[in-house]
mmCIF file of C-alpha atoms in Angstrom:
data_model
loop_
_atom_site.group_PDB
_atom_site.id
_atom_site.type_symbol
_atom_site.label_atom_id
_atom_site.label_comp_id
_atom_site.label_asym_id
_atom_site.label_seq_id
_atom_site.Cartn_x
_atom_site.Cartn_y
_atom_site.Cartn_z
ATOM 1 C CA MET A 1 -0.630 0.754 -0.211
ATOM 2 C CA ALA A 2 1.526 3.165 -0.862
ATOM 3 C CA SER A 3 1.351 6.740 0.625
ATOM 4 C CA TRP A 4 0.154 9.950 -0.484
ATOM 5 C CA SER A 5 3.954 10.479 -0.201
ATOM 6 C CA GLU A 6 4.723 7.928 -2.067
ATOM 7 C CA PHE A 7 2.774 8.319 -4.628
ATOM 8 C CA ALA A 8 3.787 12.053 -4.688
ATOM 9 C CA ALA A 9 7.324 11.144 -5.274
ATOM 10 C CA ASP A 10 6.657 8.740 -7.818
ATOM 11 C CA GLU A 11 4.123 10.952 -9.773
ATOM 12 C CA PRO A 12 4.971 14.846 -8.545
ATOM 13 C CA ARG A 13 2.785 16.204 -11.382
ATOM 14 C CA LEU A 14 -0.625 13.820 -11.182
ATOM 15 C CA ALA A 15 0.018 14.940 -7.788
ATOM 16 C CA ASP A 16 0.266 18.291 -7.861
ATOM 17 C CA GLY A 17 -3.009 17.942 -10.603
ATOM 18 C CA ILE A 18 -5.326 16.071 -7.673
ATOM 19 C CA ARG A 19 -4.301 18.284 -5.208
ATOM 20 C CA HIS A 20 -5.182 20.903 -6.746
ATOM 21 C CA LEU A 21 -8.605 19.902 -7.725
ATOM 22 C CA MET A 22 -9.286 18.799 -4.239
ATOM 23 C CA GLN A 23 -8.221 21.900 -1.888
ATOM 24 C CA GLN A 24 -9.570 23.922 -5.358
ATOM 25 C CA TYR A 25 -11.847 26.369 -2.334
ATOM 26 C CA GLY A 26 -8.985 26.295 -0.098
ATOM 27 C CA PRO A 27 -9.229 24.040 2.389
ATOM 28 C CA GLY A 28 -10.188 20.164 1.095
ATOM 29 C CA PHE A 29 -13.319 19.304 -0.107
ATOM 30 C CA GLY A 30 -14.145 16.570 -1.591
ATOM 31 C CA TYR A 31 -16.778 13.098 -1.592
ATOM 32 C CA LEU A 32 -15.791 9.836 0.821
ATOM 33 C CA ALA A 33 -17.318 6.621 -0.620
ATOM 34 C CA THR A 34 -17.203 4.058 2.279
ATOM 35 C CA VAL A 35 -18.729 0.351 2.961
ATOM 36 C CA ARG A 36 -21.221 -0.309 4.513
ATOM 37 C CA ALA A 37 -21.713 -3.492 6.830
ATOM 38 C CA ASP A 38 -24.128 -4.307 4.047
ATOM 39 C CA GLY A 39 -21.000 -4.432 1.275
ATOM 40 C CA GLY A 40 -23.289 -1.586 -0.572
ATOM 41 C CA PRO A 41 -21.461 2.271 -0.456
ATOM 42 C CA ARG A 42 -22.321 4.920 1.412
ATOM 43 C CA VAL A 43 -21.033 8.379 0.297
ATOM 44 C CA HIS A 44 -19.997 11.351 2.268
ATOM 45 C CA PRO A 45 -18.817 14.911 1.850
ATOM 46 C CA VAL A 46 -15.490 14.940 3.904
ATOM 47 C CA SER A 47 -12.872 17.710 3.831
ATOM 48 C CA PRO A 48 -9.568 15.732 3.813
ATOM 49 C CA VAL A 49 -5.750 17.229 4.150
ATOM 50 C CA ILE A 50 -3.133 16.993 2.251
ATOM 51 C CA THR A 51 0.583 18.029 3.581
ATOM 52 C CA ASP A 52 3.808 16.515 2.056
ATOM 53 C CA GLU A 53 3.360 14.292 4.887
ATOM 54 C CA GLY A 54 0.659 11.961 3.298
ATOM 55 C CA LEU A 55 -2.976 11.911 2.467
ATOM 56 C CA PHE A 56 -5.553 12.666 5.286
ATOM 57 C CA CYS A 57 -8.788 13.210 7.086
ATOM 58 C CA PHE A 58 -10.653 13.939 10.025
ATOM 59 C CA VAL A 59 -13.949 11.264 10.485
ATOM 60 C CA VAL A 60 -16.790 12.538 13.460
ATOM 61 C CA ASP A 61 -18.308 9.597 14.964
ATOM 62 C CA SER A 62 -20.431 7.982 12.513
ATOM 63 C CA PRO A 63 -21.325 5.529 10.423
ATOM 64 C CA LYS A 64 -18.952 6.523 7.900
ATOM 65 C CA ARG A 65 -15.919 6.422 10.401
ATOM 66 C CA ARG A 66 -17.711 3.002 11.651
ATOM 67 C CA ASP A 67 -17.117 1.723 7.596
ATOM 68 C CA LEU A 68 -13.785 2.831 8.344
ATOM 69 C CA GLU A 69 -13.186 1.418 11.301
ATOM 70 C CA ARG A 70 -14.233 -2.530 9.862
ATOM 71 C CA ASP A 71 -13.652 -1.621 6.359
ATOM 72 C CA GLY A 72 -10.503 0.008 5.215
ATOM 73 C CA ARG A 73 -11.146 0.620 1.946
ATOM 74 C CA TYR A 74 -12.157 4.410 0.380
ATOM 75 C CA ALA A 75 -12.555 6.317 -2.311
ATOM 76 C CA LEU A 76 -12.404 9.846 -2.481
ATOM 77 C CA HIS A 77 -13.817 11.838 -5.015
ATOM 78 C CA SER A 78 -12.609 15.974 -5.584
ATOM 79 C CA PHE A 79 -15.596 18.539 -5.984
ATOM 80 C CA PRO A 80 -16.940 19.646 -9.642
ATOM 81 C CA PRO A 81 -14.806 22.799 -9.993
ATOM 82 C CA GLU A 82 -16.981 25.688 -11.617
ATOM 83 C CA ASP A 83 -14.978 26.520 -14.170
ATOM 84 C CA SER A 84 -14.567 22.897 -15.511
ATOM 85 C CA ASP A 85 -15.284 19.445 -16.235
ATOM 86 C CA ASP A 86 -12.325 18.100 -14.650
ATOM 87 C CA GLU A 87 -12.319 15.052 -11.891
ATOM 88 C CA ALA A 88 -10.157 13.733 -9.322
ATOM 89 C CA TYR A 89 -9.955 10.293 -7.331
ATOM 90 C CA VAL A 90 -7.565 7.972 -5.107
ATOM 91 C CA ALA A 91 -8.341 4.647 -4.095
ATOM 92 C CA GLY A 92 -7.181 2.434 -1.193
ATOM 93 C CA HIS A 93 -7.150 1.722 2.686
ATOM 94 C CA ALA A 94 -7.620 3.738 5.658
ATOM 95 C CA ARG A 95 -6.081 3.050 8.945
ATOM 96 C CA PRO A 96 -5.943 5.234 12.453
ATOM 97 C CA VAL A 97 -3.614 7.133 12.767
ATOM 98 C CA THR A 98 -1.827 6.654 16.447
ATOM 99 C CA ASP A 99 1.468 8.862 16.480
ATOM 100 C CA GLN A 100 -0.258 11.289 19.168
ATOM 101 C CA ALA A 101 2.259 14.149 17.981
ATOM 102 C CA ARG A 102 1.171 13.892 14.517
ATOM 103 C CA VAL A 103 -2.022 13.893 14.882
ATOM 104 C CA ALA A 104 -1.819 17.139 17.022
ATOM 105 C CA ARG A 105 0.322 19.052 13.912
ATOM 106 C CA LEU A 106 -2.188 17.746 11.638
ATOM 107 C CA ALA A 107 -5.134 19.341 13.782
ATOM 108 C CA GLU A 108 -3.633 21.679 13.668
ATOM 109 C CA ILE A 109 -2.886 21.742 10.296
ATOM 110 C CA GLY A 110 -6.779 20.919 9.224
ATOM 111 C CA ARG A 111 -7.973 23.379 12.195
ATOM 112 C CA ALA A 112 -10.060 19.609 14.143
ATOM 113 C CA ALA A 113 -12.092 21.658 16.628
ATOM 114 C CA PRO A 114 -10.627 19.653 20.026
ATOM 115 C CA GLN A 115 -14.168 19.575 21.248
ATOM 116 C CA VAL A 116 -15.099 17.414 18.201
ATOM 117 C CA ASP A 117 -15.244 13.572 18.432
ATOM 118 C CA TRP A 118 -12.999 12.520 15.862
ATOM 119 C CA ARG A 119 -10.886 10.757 14.868
ATOM 120 C CA LEU A 120 -7.955 10.727 12.119
ATOM 121 C CA PHE A 121 -7.137 8.263 9.270
ATOM 122 C CA GLU A 122 -4.621 7.857 6.895
ATOM 123 C CA PHE A 123 -5.213 6.950 3.021
ATOM 124 C CA THR A 124 -3.237 5.213 0.835
ATOM 125 C CA VAL A 125 -3.320 5.482 -2.500
ATOM 126 C CA ASP A 126 -3.992 1.885 -4.473
ATOM 127 C CA VAL A 127 -5.070 3.837 -7.838
ATOM 128 C CA ALA A 128 -4.878 7.561 -8.589
ATOM 129 C CA MET A 129 -6.717 9.112 -11.617
ATOM 130 C CA LEU A 130 -7.107 12.658 -13.225
ATOM 131 C CA ALA A 131 -9.116 14.140 -15.823
ATOM 132 C CA ARG A 132 -8.959 16.732 -18.227
ATOM 133 C CA ARG A 133 -12.236 17.817 -19.812
ATOM 134 C CA GLY A 134 -11.171 21.972 -20.316
ATOM 135 C CA ASP A 135 -13.161 24.316 -20.215
ATOM 136 C CA ALA A 136 -16.874 24.159 -20.025
ATOM 137 C CA GLY A 137 -17.879 26.980 -20.980
ATOM 138 C CA THR A 138 -16.244 26.654 -24.193
ATOM 139 C CA VAL A 139 -19.227 24.238 -24.597
ATOM 140 C CA ARG A 140 -22.906 25.223 -25.156
ATOM 141 C CA PRO A 141 -25.571 23.829 -23.657
ATOM 142 C CA GLY A 142 -26.607 19.782 -25.616
ATOM 143 C CA GLU A 143 -22.784 20.152 -26.716
ATOM 144 C CA ALA A 144 -20.857 17.194 -26.318
ATOM 145 C CA THR A 145 -18.198 17.781 -24.256
ATOM 146 C CA GLY A 146 -15.665 15.602 -26.151
ATOM 147 C CA ARG A 147 -13.393 13.114 -24.529
ATOM 148 C CA PRO A 148 -11.161 13.982 -21.105
ATOM 149 C CA ALA A 149 -7.605 12.742 -21.158
ATOM 150 C CA VAL A 150 -6.865 11.233 -18.321
ATOM 151 C CA GLN A 151 -4.341 9.722 -16.267
ATOM 152 C CA VAL A 152 -3.949 7.143 -14.259
ATOM 153 C CA TRP A 153 -1.706 5.827 -11.846
ATOM 154 C CA LEU A 154 -1.313 1.860 -9.627
ATOM 155 C CA ASP A 155 0.647 1.102 -7.233
ATOM 156 C CA PRO A 156 3.513 -0.892 -8.656
ATOM 157 C CA GLY A 157 3.577 -2.924 -5.136
ATOM 158 C CA ALA A 158 -0.539 -3.848 -5.025
ATOM 159 C CA ALA A 159 -1.204 -6.624 -6.699
ATOM 160 C CA GLY A 160 -2.736 -6.238 -10.573
ATOM 161 C CA ALA A 161 -0.637 -3.660 -11.017
ATOM 162 C CA ALA A 162 0.143 -4.785 -14.400
ATOM 163 C CA ALA A 163 -2.844 -5.625 -16.375
ATOM 164 C CA THR A 164 -3.979 -5.080 -20.132
ATOM 165 C CA THR A 165 -3.928 -2.449 -22.183
ATOM 166 C CA THR A 166 -6.587 0.042 -21.408
ATOM 167 C CA THR A 167 -7.362 3.653 -23.425
ATOM 168 C CA THR A 168 -10.339 5.759 -21.899
ATOM 169 C CA ALA A 169 -11.065 6.179 -18.051
ATOM 170 C CA THR A 170 -14.906 5.969 -16.340
ATOM 171 C CA THR A 171 -14.806 6.631 -12.466
ATOM 172 C CA ASP A 172 -17.387 5.509 -10.208
ATOM 173 C CA ALA A 173 -16.179 6.300 -6.684
ATOM 174 C CA ALA A 174 -18.844 4.205 -4.377
ATOM 175 C CA SER A 175 -18.484 0.578 -7.148
ATOM 176 C CA THR A 176 -14.892 1.085 -6.697
ATOM 177 C CA ALA A 177 -14.626 1.118 -2.971
ATOM 178 C CA GLN A 178 -17.684 -1.640 -2.926
ATOM 179 C CA GLY A 179 -15.663 -3.949 -5.403
ATOM 180 C CA GLY A 180 -12.468 -2.795 -3.293
ATOM 181 C CA GLY A 181 -9.820 -3.717 -6.397
ATOM 182 C CA ALA A 182 -7.226 -2.546 -7.848
ATOM 183 C CA VAL A 183 -8.589 -0.503 -11.406
ATOM 184 C CA GLY A 184 -7.102 -2.839 -14.625
ATOM 185 C CA VAL A 185 -4.793 -0.164 -16.250
ATOM 186 C CA PRO A 186 -0.802 -1.306 -17.730
ATOM 187 C CA ASP A 187 1.304 1.850 -17.369
ATOM 188 C CA ARG A 188 0.132 4.110 -14.425
ATOM 189 C CA ARG A 189 2.544 6.540 -16.753
ATOM 190 C CA SER A 190 0.392 6.935 -19.215
ATOM 191 C CA VAL A 191 -2.135 9.553 -20.496
ATOM 192 C CA LEU A 192 -5.152 7.923 -22.246
ATOM 193 C CA ASP A 193 -6.398 9.135 -25.625
ATOM 194 C CA GLY A 194 -9.803 7.819 -25.291
ATOM 195 C CA ARG A 195 -10.076 4.753 -27.509
ATOM 196 C CA GLY A 196 -10.615 1.778 -25.008
ATOM 197 C CA ALA A 197 -12.163 1.079 -21.639
ATOM 198 C CA HIS A 198 -10.916 1.304 -18.001
ATOM 199 C CA ARG A 199 -12.908 -1.356 -15.798
ATOM 200 C CA ALA A 200 -12.827 -1.086 -11.847
ATOM 201 C CA ALA A 201 -11.707 -4.421 -10.461
ATOM 202 C CA ALA A 202 -15.557 -6.326 -9.770
#
């Protein structure tokens, strides 16, 4: 399981693009998908914290926190920008942070209220995706926006990292979190141009 820092060291430009979309409104903002006890997806808005140390999230006492404590699989999707249809997505496993000095440092960075019952999780990165669709304002209603330029990274240490060739990508955060598998893309450094199919493992 790769940390965000390891992913960013391997693909810094991709990590910067994803970080920009996750933090486009200042504090981190995205949609977190977790796995319910019955196996179904659960989606909630969250405020992820991205630093040079890693990708983190303060999660209050809630069904989504119990999901993460029981089954660490997650998927995180960016909030839609106002001026484009670009999107970012990461998925992997959540693990509680137990180092109190680290918790305190990140609580200060993330401005986590001390009186709130939250728990800090670090999110590993098994797969990361960035889709660029250009300026949404240049497309009139009813017109096709064209195929996005999609870049996908897979943790080289994860099972199934080497897969068959693919050339287009579609992402469903909830289904990937539910399935819990890596995305079948052969070259994690490639920019996909829209001529094939990219599927989450079932």
